mmCIF file of C-alpha atoms and ligand atoms in Angstrom:
data_model
loop_
_atom_site.group_PDB
_atom_site.id
_atom_site.type_symbol
_atom_site.label_atom_id
_atom_site.label_comp_id
_atom_site.label_asym_id
_atom_site.label_seq_id
_atom_site.Cartn_x
_atom_site.Cartn_y
_atom_site.Cartn_z
ATOM 1 C CA MET V 1 91.003 68.440 86.353
ATOM 2 C CA PRO V 2 94.506 69.772 86.314
ATOM 3 C CA ASP V 3 97.137 67.424 85.384
ATOM 4 C CA VAL V 4 99.314 67.816 88.152
ATOM 5 C CA ILE V 5 99.030 69.739 91.830
ATOM 6 C CA ALA V 6 102.039 70.636 93.872
ATOM 7 C CA SER V 7 102.124 72.222 97.227
ATOM 8 C CA ALA V 8 104.663 74.140 99.653
ATOM 9 C CA PRO V 9 104.520 75.507 103.246
ATOM 10 C CA GLY V 10 104.597 78.810 104.738
ATOM 11 C CA ARG V 11 107.219 79.245 107.481
ATOM 12 C CA ILE V 12 108.112 80.820 110.839
ATOM 13 C CA ASN V 13 111.607 81.338 111.889
ATOM 14 C CA LEU V 14 112.401 79.978 115.270
ATOM 15 C CA VAL V 15 115.969 82.150 115.387
ATOM 16 C CA GLY V 16 118.555 83.520 113.043
ATOM 17 C CA GLU V 17 116.676 86.670 111.836
ATOM 18 C CA HIS V 18 118.491 88.929 109.105
ATOM 19 C CA ALA V 19 121.251 86.100 109.421
ATOM 20 C CA GLY V 20 120.678 84.445 105.902
ATOM 21 C CA TYR V 21 122.323 87.271 103.997
ATOM 22 C CA ASN V 22 125.333 87.384 106.215
ATOM 23 C CA GLN V 23 126.044 83.554 105.395
ATOM 24 C CA SER V 24 124.952 82.674 109.049
ATOM 25 C CA PHE V 25 122.638 80.001 110.300
ATOM 26 C CA VAL V 26 119.129 79.886 110.218
ATOM 27 C CA LEU V 27 116.477 77.689 112.128
ATOM 28 C CA PRO V 28 113.079 77.976 110.332
ATOM 29 C CA VAL V 29 110.023 75.524 110.727
ATOM 30 C CA ALA V 30 107.620 74.863 108.097
ATOM 31 C CA ILE V 31 103.855 75.672 109.184
ATOM 32 C CA ASP V 32 100.535 73.770 108.286
ATOM 33 C CA ARG V 33 99.651 76.606 105.980
ATOM 34 C CA ARG V 34 100.002 75.595 102.404
ATOM 35 C CA THR V 35 99.867 77.085 98.900
ATOM 36 C CA TYR V 36 98.885 74.724 96.071
ATOM 37 C CA THR V 37 99.345 75.173 92.481
ATOM 38 C CA ALA V 38 97.360 73.164 89.905
ATOM 39 C CA VAL V 39 98.544 73.074 86.319
ATOM 40 C CA GLY V 40 97.003 71.759 83.130
ATOM 41 C CA ARG V 41 98.537 71.646 79.437
ATOM 42 C CA ARG V 42 96.813 73.777 77.173
ATOM 43 C CA GLY V 43 99.008 73.675 74.083
ATOM 44 C CA GLY V 44 99.930 76.913 71.911
ATOM 45 C CA GLU V 45 101.313 79.835 73.625
ATOM 46 C CA LEU V 46 98.519 81.213 75.880
ATOM 47 C CA PHE V 47 99.143 80.960 79.683
ATOM 48 C CA ILE V 48 96.024 81.456 81.829
ATOM 49 C CA ALA V 49 96.305 82.249 85.696
ATOM 50 C CA PHE V 50 93.908 82.104 88.643
ATOM 51 C CA SER V 51 94.523 83.009 92.128
ATOM 52 C CA LYS V 52 91.854 82.195 94.380
ATOM 53 C CA GLU V 53 92.901 84.439 97.087
ATOM 54 C CA LEU V 54 93.257 87.430 94.825
ATOM 55 C CA GLY V 55 90.243 86.752 93.095
ATOM 56 C CA LYS V 56 91.812 87.217 89.811
ATOM 57 C CA LYS V 57 92.384 85.667 86.521
ATOM 58 C CA THR V 58 94.404 86.815 83.745
ATOM 59 C CA SER V 59 96.080 85.521 80.589
ATOM 60 C CA PHE V 60 99.572 86.109 78.795
ATOM 61 C CA GLU V 61 102.127 84.855 76.729
ATOM 62 C CA ILE V 62 105.372 83.985 78.542
ATOM 63 C CA LEU V 63 107.520 85.338 75.873
ATOM 64 C CA PRO V 64 108.432 88.263 75.888
ATOM 65 C CA GLY V 65 108.427 88.028 79.589
ATOM 66 C CA ARG V 66 107.178 91.437 80.312
ATOM 67 C CA PHE V 67 106.969 92.526 83.697
ATOM 68 C CA GLU V 68 103.402 93.227 84.681
ATOM 69 C CA HIS V 69 102.792 95.859 86.984
ATOM 70 C CA SER V 70 99.154 95.552 87.461
ATOM 71 C CA ASN V 71 99.155 91.710 87.799
ATOM 72 C CA PHE V 72 102.318 91.726 90.066
ATOM 73 C CA TRP V 73 101.386 88.117 91.335
ATOM 74 C CA VAL V 74 102.011 86.846 87.430
ATOM 75 C CA ASN V 75 105.321 87.686 87.493
ATOM 76 C CA TYR V 76 106.286 84.728 89.672
ATOM 77 C CA VAL V 77 104.697 82.312 87.148
ATOM 78 C CA LYS V 78 106.520 83.934 84.465
ATOM 79 C CA GLY V 79 109.814 83.815 86.127
ATOM 80 C CA ALA V 80 109.231 80.208 86.853
ATOM 81 C CA CYS V 81 108.329 79.239 83.202
ATOM 82 C CA THR V 82 111.335 81.339 81.600
ATOM 83 C CA LEU V 83 113.678 79.560 83.910
ATOM 84 C CA LEU V 84 112.451 76.136 83.457
ATOM 85 C CA ASN V 85 112.096 76.565 79.810
ATOM 86 C CA LYS V 86 115.766 75.967 78.870
ATOM 87 C CA ASP V 87 114.917 72.935 76.458
ATOM 88 C CA LYS V 88 111.887 74.780 75.391
ATOM 89 C CA THR V 89 109.465 72.036 76.369
ATOM 90 C CA ILE V 90 106.993 74.453 78.210
ATOM 91 C CA GLU V 91 103.908 75.341 76.132
ATOM 92 C CA GLY V 92 100.662 77.273 77.087
ATOM 93 C CA THR V 93 99.535 76.071 80.650
ATOM 94 C CA ASN V 94 96.615 76.643 82.685
ATOM 95 C CA PHE V 95 97.428 77.676 86.355
ATOM 96 C CA ALA V 96 95.244 77.916 89.614
ATOM 97 C CA VAL V 97 96.505 78.967 93.152
ATOM 98 C CA GLY V 98 94.935 78.694 96.183
ATOM 99 C CA SER V 99 96.500 79.051 99.624
ATOM 100 C CA THR V 100 96.227 79.097 103.536
ATOM 101 C CA VAL V 101 99.310 81.134 103.949
ATOM 102 C CA PRO V 102 98.394 84.592 104.885
ATOM 103 C CA ARG V 103 100.226 86.950 102.148
ATOM 104 C CA GLY V 104 102.496 89.734 103.293
ATOM 105 C CA SER V 105 102.576 88.864 107.135
ATOM 106 C CA GLY V 106 106.282 87.285 107.449
ATOM 107 C CA LEU V 107 105.292 83.757 106.851
ATOM 108 C CA SER V 108 106.832 83.694 103.359
ATOM 109 C CA SER V 109 103.672 83.243 101.223
ATOM 110 C CA SER V 110 105.795 84.158 98.272
ATOM 111 C CA ALA V 111 108.480 81.334 98.889
ATOM 112 C CA ALA V 112 105.501 78.728 99.346
ATOM 113 C CA TYR V 113 103.640 80.176 96.160
ATOM 114 C CA VAL V 114 107.118 80.110 94.065
ATOM 115 C CA VAL V 115 108.315 76.672 94.907
ATOM 116 C CA SER V 116 104.896 75.190 94.510
ATOM 117 C CA ILE V 117 104.740 76.677 90.947
ATOM 118 C CA ILE V 118 108.062 75.211 90.071
ATOM 119 C CA GLU V 119 107.278 71.886 91.313
ATOM 120 C CA ALA V 120 104.194 71.692 89.752
ATOM 121 C CA VAL V 121 105.518 73.007 86.113
ATOM 122 C CA ALA V 122 108.875 71.020 86.484
ATOM 123 C CA HIS V 123 106.607 67.994 87.088
ATOM 124 C CA LEU V 124 104.093 68.836 84.113
ATOM 125 C CA TYR V 125 106.909 68.943 81.619
ATOM 126 C CA GLY V 126 109.580 66.309 82.804
ATOM 127 C CA VAL V 127 111.898 69.132 83.702
ATOM 128 C CA ASP V 128 115.069 67.421 85.053
ATOM 129 C CA LEU V 129 115.867 69.424 88.359
ATOM 130 C CA ASP V 130 117.982 68.255 91.189
ATOM 131 C CA GLU V 131 116.604 68.859 94.626
ATOM 132 C CA MET V 132 118.782 71.745 95.356
ATOM 133 C CA ASP V 133 117.699 73.413 91.985
ATOM 134 C CA VAL V 134 114.472 73.975 93.485
ATOM 135 C CA PRO V 135 115.144 76.652 96.281
ATOM 136 C CA ILE V 136 118.109 78.130 94.012
ATOM 137 C CA LEU V 137 115.436 78.735 91.320
ATOM 138 C CA ALA V 138 112.989 80.109 93.750
ATOM 139 C CA GLN V 139 115.489 82.615 94.978
ATOM 140 C CA ARG V 140 116.543 83.562 91.379
ATOM 141 C CA ILE V 141 112.689 84.217 90.617
ATOM 142 C CA GLU V 142 112.276 86.564 93.570
ATOM 143 C CA ASN V 143 115.585 88.307 92.833
ATOM 144 C CA GLU V 144 115.522 88.792 89.180
ATOM 145 C CA PHE V 145 111.795 88.589 88.208
ATOM 146 C CA ILE V 146 110.230 90.331 91.303
ATOM 147 C CA GLY V 147 113.044 92.420 92.275
ATOM 148 C CA VAL V 148 113.433 91.684 95.938
ATOM 149 C CA GLN V 149 116.626 90.674 97.244
ATOM 150 C CA THR V 150 115.657 87.847 99.369
ATOM 151 C CA GLY V 151 118.077 84.931 100.640
ATOM 152 C CA ILE V 152 117.876 81.193 100.134
ATOM 153 C CA MET V 153 116.335 80.441 103.497
ATOM 154 C CA ASP V 154 112.430 80.900 102.798
ATOM 155 C CA PRO V 155 112.445 78.480 99.587
ATOM 156 C CA PHE V 156 114.934 76.210 101.201
ATOM 157 C CA VAL V 157 112.783 75.297 104.215
ATOM 158 C CA ALA V 158 109.654 75.111 101.598
ATOM 159 C CA LYS V 159 111.445 72.683 99.871
ATOM 160 C CA PHE V 160 113.348 70.501 102.390
ATOM 161 C CA ALA V 161 111.129 70.862 105.865
ATOM 162 C CA ARG V 162 110.059 67.878 107.559
ATOM 163 C CA GLU V 163 107.036 67.514 109.707
ATOM 164 C CA GLY V 164 107.802 67.780 113.382
ATOM 165 C CA SER V 165 111.124 69.395 113.001
ATOM 166 C CA ALA V 166 113.053 72.515 112.611
ATOM 167 C CA LEU V 167 115.475 72.876 109.739
ATOM 168 C CA LEU V 168 118.943 74.302 110.813
ATOM 169 C CA ILE V 169 120.423 75.820 107.636
ATOM 170 C CA ASP V 170 124.077 77.018 107.246
ATOM 171 C CA THR V 171 123.332 79.748 104.559
ATOM 172 C CA ARG V 172 127.111 79.548 103.439
ATOM 173 C CA SER V 173 127.572 75.748 102.857
ATOM 174 C CA LEU V 174 123.803 75.103 102.405
ATOM 175 C CA GLU V 175 124.319 71.961 104.542
ATOM 176 C CA TYR V 176 121.249 71.375 106.680
ATOM 177 C CA GLN V 177 120.084 69.009 109.203
ATOM 178 C CA HIS V 178 116.513 68.302 110.510
ATOM 179 C CA ILE V 179 116.063 68.834 114.250
ATOM 180 C CA PRO V 180 112.903 67.474 115.800
ATOM 181 C CA MET V 181 110.899 70.008 117.788
ATOM 182 C CA PRO V 182 110.796 68.806 121.594
ATOM 183 C CA GLU V 183 107.349 67.315 122.782
ATOM 184 C CA GLY V 184 104.872 69.029 124.579
ATOM 185 C CA CYS V 185 105.490 72.545 122.926
ATOM 186 C CA SER V 186 103.373 74.434 120.143
ATOM 187 C CA ILE V 187 103.712 77.505 118.261
ATOM 188 C CA LEU V 188 101.494 80.589 118.249
ATOM 189 C CA VAL V 189 101.618 82.673 115.465
ATOM 190 C CA CYS V 190 100.797 86.226 115.925
ATOM 191 C CA VAL V 191 99.674 88.408 112.830
ATOM 192 C CA THR V 192 100.279 92.205 113.296
ATOM 193 C CA GLY V 193 97.629 92.866 110.640
ATOM 194 C CA VAL V 194 100.265 95.934 109.620
ATOM 195 C CA LYS V 195 101.706 96.166 106.061
ATOM 196 C CA ARG V 196 105.487 96.055 106.233
ATOM 197 C CA ALA V 197 105.708 99.470 104.255
ATOM 198 C CA LEU V 198 109.188 100.080 105.384
ATOM 199 C CA ALA V 199 110.370 96.533 104.929
ATOM 200 C CA THR V 200 112.056 96.605 101.590
ATOM 201 C CA THR V 201 114.040 100.107 101.876
ATOM 202 C CA GLU V 202 114.929 99.283 105.226
ATOM 203 C CA TYR V 203 116.053 95.475 104.355
ATOM 204 C CA ASN V 204 117.912 96.794 101.595
ATOM 205 C CA ARG V 205 119.654 99.167 103.952
ATOM 206 C CA ARG V 206 120.411 96.547 106.632
ATOM 207 C CA GLN V 207 122.112 94.558 103.805
ATOM 208 C CA GLN V 208 124.274 97.726 102.769
ATOM 209 C CA GLN V 209 125.227 98.465 106.504
ATOM 210 C CA CYS V 210 126.344 94.622 106.963
ATOM 211 C CA GLN V 211 128.581 95.061 104.225
ATOM 212 C CA GLU V 212 129.889 98.247 105.348
ATOM 213 C CA ALA V 213 130.554 96.674 108.629
ATOM 214 C CA VAL V 214 132.515 93.950 107.182
ATOM 215 C CA ALA V 215 134.716 96.298 105.525
ATOM 216 C CA GLU V 216 135.514 98.313 108.737
ATOM 217 C CA LEU V 217 135.850 95.125 110.655
ATOM 218 C CA CYS V 218 138.421 93.724 108.076
ATOM 219 C CA ARG V 219 140.614 97.007 108.654
ATOM 220 C CA ILE V 220 140.078 96.966 112.681
ATOM 221 C CA LEU V 221 140.704 93.325 112.970
ATOM 222 C CA ASP V 222 143.371 93.189 110.211
ATOM 223 C CA ARG V 223 142.110 90.231 108.694
ATOM 224 C CA ASN V 224 140.112 89.148 105.308
ATOM 225 C CA LEU V 225 136.814 88.872 106.024
ATOM 226 C CA THR V 226 133.895 87.609 103.402
ATOM 227 C CA SER V 227 130.958 88.253 105.722
ATOM 228 C CA LEU V 228 129.858 88.795 109.451
ATOM 229 C CA ARG V 229 129.673 85.089 109.842
ATOM 230 C CA ASP V 230 133.914 85.296 110.030
ATOM 231 C CA VAL V 231 133.337 87.340 113.065
ATOM 232 C CA THR V 232 132.960 85.702 116.655
ATOM 233 C CA ALA V 233 130.701 86.983 119.449
ATOM 234 C CA GLU V 234 133.755 87.575 121.476
ATOM 235 C CA GLU V 235 135.726 89.615 118.803
ATOM 236 C CA ILE V 236 132.643 91.905 118.092
ATOM 237 C CA LYS V 237 132.154 93.013 121.791
ATOM 238 C CA GLU V 238 135.875 94.009 122.077
ATOM 239 C CA VAL V 239 135.757 96.414 119.137
ATOM 240 C CA ASP V 240 132.915 98.455 120.707
ATOM 241 C CA GLY V 241 133.913 102.168 120.262
ATOM 242 C CA GLU V 242 136.229 101.463 117.577
ATOM 243 C CA MET V 243 133.730 101.466 114.892
ATOM 244 C CA ASP V 244 130.942 103.447 113.748
ATOM 245 C CA GLN V 245 128.227 103.070 116.176
ATOM 246 C CA THR V 246 125.150 102.068 113.967
ATOM 247 C CA LEU V 247 127.252 99.605 112.062
ATOM 248 C CA TYR V 248 128.588 98.198 115.284
ATOM 249 C CA MET V 249 125.027 97.613 116.599
ATOM 250 C CA ARG V 250 124.129 96.071 113.155
ATOM 251 C CA ALA V 251 127.326 93.593 113.113
ATOM 252 C CA LEU V 252 126.420 92.838 117.012
ATOM 253 C CA HIS V 253 123.061 91.671 116.211
ATOM 254 C CA VAL V 254 124.181 89.388 113.434
ATOM 255 C CA VAL V 255 127.142 88.032 115.124
ATOM 256 C CA THR V 256 125.142 87.346 118.291
ATOM 257 C CA GLU V 257 122.277 85.911 116.429
ATOM 258 C CA ASN V 258 124.206 83.321 114.659
ATOM 259 C CA ASP V 259 125.612 82.172 118.149
ATOM 260 C CA ARG V 260 121.784 81.950 119.366
ATOM 261 C CA VAL V 261 120.712 79.664 116.390
ATOM 262 C CA VAL V 262 123.664 77.486 117.100
ATOM 263 C CA LYS V 263 122.582 77.384 120.702
ATOM 264 C CA THR V 264 119.041 76.986 120.070
ATOM 265 C CA GLY V 265 119.607 73.899 117.735
ATOM 266 C CA ALA V 266 121.495 72.235 120.709
ATOM 267 C CA ALA V 267 118.582 73.137 123.093
ATOM 268 C CA LEU V 268 116.061 71.788 120.848
ATOM 269 C CA MET V 269 117.856 68.474 120.662
ATOM 270 C CA ASN V 270 118.309 68.603 124.363
ATOM 271 C CA GLY V 271 114.592 69.299 124.642
ATOM 272 C CA ASP V 272 115.351 72.367 126.782
ATOM 273 C CA LYS V 273 112.227 74.417 126.207
ATOM 274 C CA GLU V 274 112.901 77.149 128.564
ATOM 275 C CA PHE V 275 116.422 77.811 127.173
ATOM 276 C CA VAL V 276 114.997 77.893 123.504
ATOM 277 C CA GLY V 277 112.299 80.398 124.763
ATOM 278 C CA ASN V 278 114.835 82.651 126.446
ATOM 279 C CA LEU V 279 117.096 82.618 123.498
ATOM 280 C CA MET V 280 114.071 83.581 121.486
ATOM 281 C CA LEU V 281 113.461 86.589 123.712
ATOM 282 C CA GLU V 282 117.085 87.479 123.546
ATOM 283 C CA SER V 283 116.924 87.627 119.812
ATOM 284 C CA HIS V 284 113.838 89.619 119.801
ATOM 285 C CA ALA V 285 115.533 92.108 122.126
ATOM 286 C CA SER V 286 118.532 92.318 119.856
ATOM 287 C CA LEU V 287 116.355 92.809 116.933
ATOM 288 C CA ARG V 288 114.580 96.014 118.313
ATOM 289 C CA ARG V 289 117.653 97.415 119.977
ATOM 290 C CA ASN V 290 120.439 96.598 117.801
ATOM 291 C CA TYR V 291 119.131 95.954 114.421
ATOM 292 C CA GLN V 292 116.034 98.203 114.839
ATOM 293 C CA VAL V 293 113.772 96.400 112.663
ATOM 294 C CA SER V 294 110.829 95.539 115.208
ATOM 295 C CA GLY V 295 107.748 98.081 115.811
ATOM 296 C CA PRO V 296 105.100 98.897 118.104
ATOM 297 C CA GLU V 297 102.996 96.151 117.233
ATOM 298 C CA LEU V 298 105.534 93.321 117.243
ATOM 299 C CA ASP V 299 106.591 94.736 120.601
ATOM 300 C CA ALA V 300 103.440 94.655 122.037
ATOM 301 C CA PHE V 301 102.917 90.877 121.172
ATOM 302 C CA VAL V 302 106.303 89.966 122.726
ATOM 303 C CA GLU V 303 105.402 92.025 125.637
ATOM 304 C CA ILE V 304 102.025 90.599 126.234
ATOM 305 C CA ALA V 305 103.180 86.937 125.666
ATOM 306 C CA GLU V 306 106.270 86.942 127.750
ATOM 307 C CA PRO V 307 105.098 87.042 131.355
ATOM 308 C CA LEU V 308 102.129 84.530 130.735
ATOM 309 C CA GLU V 309 102.301 81.198 132.329
ATOM 310 C CA GLY V 310 103.041 78.503 129.836
ATOM 311 C CA VAL V 311 104.911 80.839 127.390
ATOM 312 C CA TYR V 312 108.611 79.714 127.002
ATOM 313 C CA GLY V 313 109.511 82.770 124.861
ATOM 314 C CA ALA V 314 108.421 85.043 121.732
ATOM 315 C CA ARG V 315 109.909 86.996 119.365
ATOM 316 C CA MET V 316 109.405 88.701 115.924
ATOM 317 C CA THR V 317 109.667 86.374 112.958
ATOM 318 C CA GLY V 318 110.547 87.452 109.369
ATOM 319 C CA ALA V 319 111.962 90.920 108.034
ATOM 320 C CA GLY V 320 110.156 93.202 110.825
ATOM 321 C CA PHE V 321 108.133 96.310 110.749
ATOM 322 C CA GLY V 322 105.039 94.613 111.069
ATOM 323 C CA GLY V 323 104.455 90.906 109.726
ATOM 324 C CA SER V 324 104.408 88.255 112.647
ATOM 325 C CA ALA V 325 105.656 87.302 115.786
ATOM 326 C CA ILE V 326 105.643 83.642 117.235
ATOM 327 C CA CYS V 327 105.374 82.210 120.738
ATOM 328 C CA LEU V 328 106.641 78.892 121.820
ATOM 329 C CA VAL V 329 104.371 77.585 124.287
ATOM 330 C CA GLU V 330 103.720 74.610 126.477
ATOM 331 C CA SER V 331 101.058 72.425 124.683
ATOM 332 C CA GLY V 332 97.610 71.990 126.433
ATOM 333 C CA ASN V 333 96.054 75.207 126.593
ATOM 334 C CA GLU V 334 97.786 76.575 123.550
ATOM 335 C CA ASN V 335 94.285 77.632 122.135
ATOM 336 C CA GLU V 336 93.422 79.748 125.540
ATOM 337 C CA LEU V 337 96.872 81.340 125.261
ATOM 338 C CA ALA V 338 96.096 82.313 121.699
ATOM 339 C CA THR V 339 92.633 83.956 122.393
ATOM 340 C CA ARG V 340 94.043 85.772 125.567
ATOM 341 C CA ILE V 341 97.031 87.321 123.516
ATOM 342 C CA ALA V 342 94.687 88.433 120.897
ATOM 343 C CA ARG V 343 92.380 89.802 123.019
ATOM 344 C CA GLU V 344 95.268 91.917 124.833
ATOM 345 C CA TYR V 345 96.764 92.901 121.627
ATOM 346 C CA LYS V 346 93.395 94.526 120.443
ATOM 347 C CA GLN V 347 92.961 96.280 123.894
ATOM 348 C CA ARG V 348 96.084 98.014 123.257
ATOM 349 C CA GLY V 349 94.361 99.563 120.281
ATOM 350 C CA PHE V 350 95.475 97.370 117.558
ATOM 351 C CA GLU V 351 92.686 96.655 115.657
ATOM 352 C CA ASP V 352 93.535 94.039 112.723
ATOM 353 C CA GLY V 353 95.784 91.515 114.552
ATOM 354 C CA TYR V 354 94.978 87.780 115.185
ATOM 355 C CA VAL V 355 96.900 84.821 116.592
ATOM 356 C CA PHE V 356 96.495 81.132 115.390
ATOM 357 C CA VAL V 357 98.143 77.890 116.484
ATOM 358 C CA ALA V 358 100.361 76.489 114.042
ATOM 359 C CA ARG V 359 101.616 72.921 113.657
ATOM 360 C CA THR V 360 104.532 71.930 111.931
ATOM 361 C CA GLY V 361 104.515 71.216 108.009
ATOM 362 C CA CYS V 362 106.310 69.059 105.542
ATOM 363 C CA GLY V 363 108.354 70.576 102.364
ATOM 364 C CA SER V 364 106.922 70.655 98.909
ATOM 365 C CA ARG V 365 105.381 67.709 97.394
ATOM 366 C CA ILE V 366 103.355 66.573 94.375
ATOM 367 C CA GLU V 367 99.932 66.087 95.681
ATOM 368 C CA LYS V 368 98.407 64.863 92.205
ATOM 369 C CA SER V 369 100.034 63.833 89.138
HETATM 370 P P1 ADP T 401 105.597 87.144 102.430
HETATM 371 O O1 ADP T 401 106.311 86.276 101.337
HETATM 372 O O2 ADP T 401 106.012 87.478 103.587
HETATM 373 O O3 ADP T 401 104.019 86.435 102.358
HETATM 374 P P2 ADP T 401 105.822 88.927 100.128
HETATM 375 O O4 ADP T 401 105.360 90.321 99.722
HETATM 376 O O5 ADP T 401 107.071 88.315 99.935
HETATM 377 O O6 ADP T 401 105.212 88.607 101.202
HETATM 378 O O7 ADP T 401 104.820 87.915 99.069
HETATM 379 C C1 ADP T 401 103.788 88.230 98.715
HETATM 380 C C2 ADP T 401 103.394 88.074 97.209
HETATM 381 O O8 ADP T 401 103.306 86.897 96.730
HETATM 382 C C3 ADP T 401 101.778 88.632 96.991
HETATM 383 O O9 ADP T 401 101.789 90.094 96.628
HETATM 384 C C4 ADP T 401 101.584 87.955 95.594
HETATM 385 O O10 ADP T 401 102.328 88.500 94.666
HETATM 386 C C5 ADP T 401 102.219 86.404 95.934
HETATM 387 N N1 ADP T 401 101.620 85.882 96.391
HETATM 388 C C6 ADP T 401 101.818 84.825 97.364
HETATM 389 N N2 ADP T 401 100.612 83.999 97.537
HETATM 390 C C7 ADP T 401 99.695 84.117 96.378
HETATM 391 C C8 ADP T 401 98.425 83.593 95.927
HETATM 392 N N3 ADP T 401 98.056 82.675 96.877
HETATM 393 N N4 ADP T 401 98.219 84.023 94.963
HETATM 394 C C9 ADP T 401 98.688 85.142 94.257
HETATM 395 N N5 ADP T 401 99.872 85.664 94.461
HETATM 396 C C10 ADP T 401 100.421 85.129 95.782
HETATM 397 MG MG1 MG T 402 108.431 86.862 100.734
#
């Protein structure tokens, strides 16, 4: 029997894509797919880890924390134990991981995984953590130990989400607010089945372009800007033609997306599902045209879903180039809609996709101690 079991959810992002690293607002929702990490004390130096999904078991010593290329998934465990071992309290540990979050599908299985590891290890060894330390440590693990420049949003929602609500996060101040999802709507997750081959390179390139856009805008607006968050939707539209066209399109997406998040938050509070759906469609169009991070599979899902009766809106979620799309639909016949969208997607020649109905989930918790 394990000593401690902790769990954390996967997520979709309602709107606010590629906004987190521009210090903008984001609006994710945790889903009822979770990752569970069970840990037990072994004593000594040896760590043994098992992943049910990967069907892999491996052993290692945390120190020195060598990067493991052949057991990539173990680096998250190593990262967590290294950062949590400030007071040298952590000893050899057994780990077992099980998950219902699809991996590499834009639903943030990595944040669910790493947050559940942090919670389990901290609880087992009595590591003193503030709530806010959890997403910050999780982000550091992905940045420093995995080498992916992810933002704070994914671990943040994995930690703080509340069932039945979306989480409006200001990624600049880290203030957040739970906004109840309106009655009578459901979320469909449309998994493209496409591995996001270009995702890392293009993700890094977009980050770079946003920085370049900030530099150009400082010059044009003759103002000191720290990020695209400091530019309004009116201002950006006025500088069309005055800056490099690609940088303009990237900035246009980020600035208008920030606006859409704020509007979506207000629409959710008013229970205005039609307006939320429209903003999702606008977000997708902007990601496709201006930010250029969509792809044929994501576009197909949105095109198929948009005209259907009972669909409020649809868009890609996550970094793009594959991964998943989401639809906000009227509750009642969400299962039929899911089946229909999946069928039409296959008919367009995309073999590996599937669609499931996602309920909202809660943030990380200790399941057993
Ligand atoms: P996403 O977060 O969008 O699902 P990532 O590429 O960021 O995609 O994260 C997927 C990686 O996270 C996997 O390659 C694996 O290393 C790790 N991971 C996630 N879930 C598990 C699991 N249940 N067992 C082992 N490793 C996992
Ligand atoms: Mg991830």
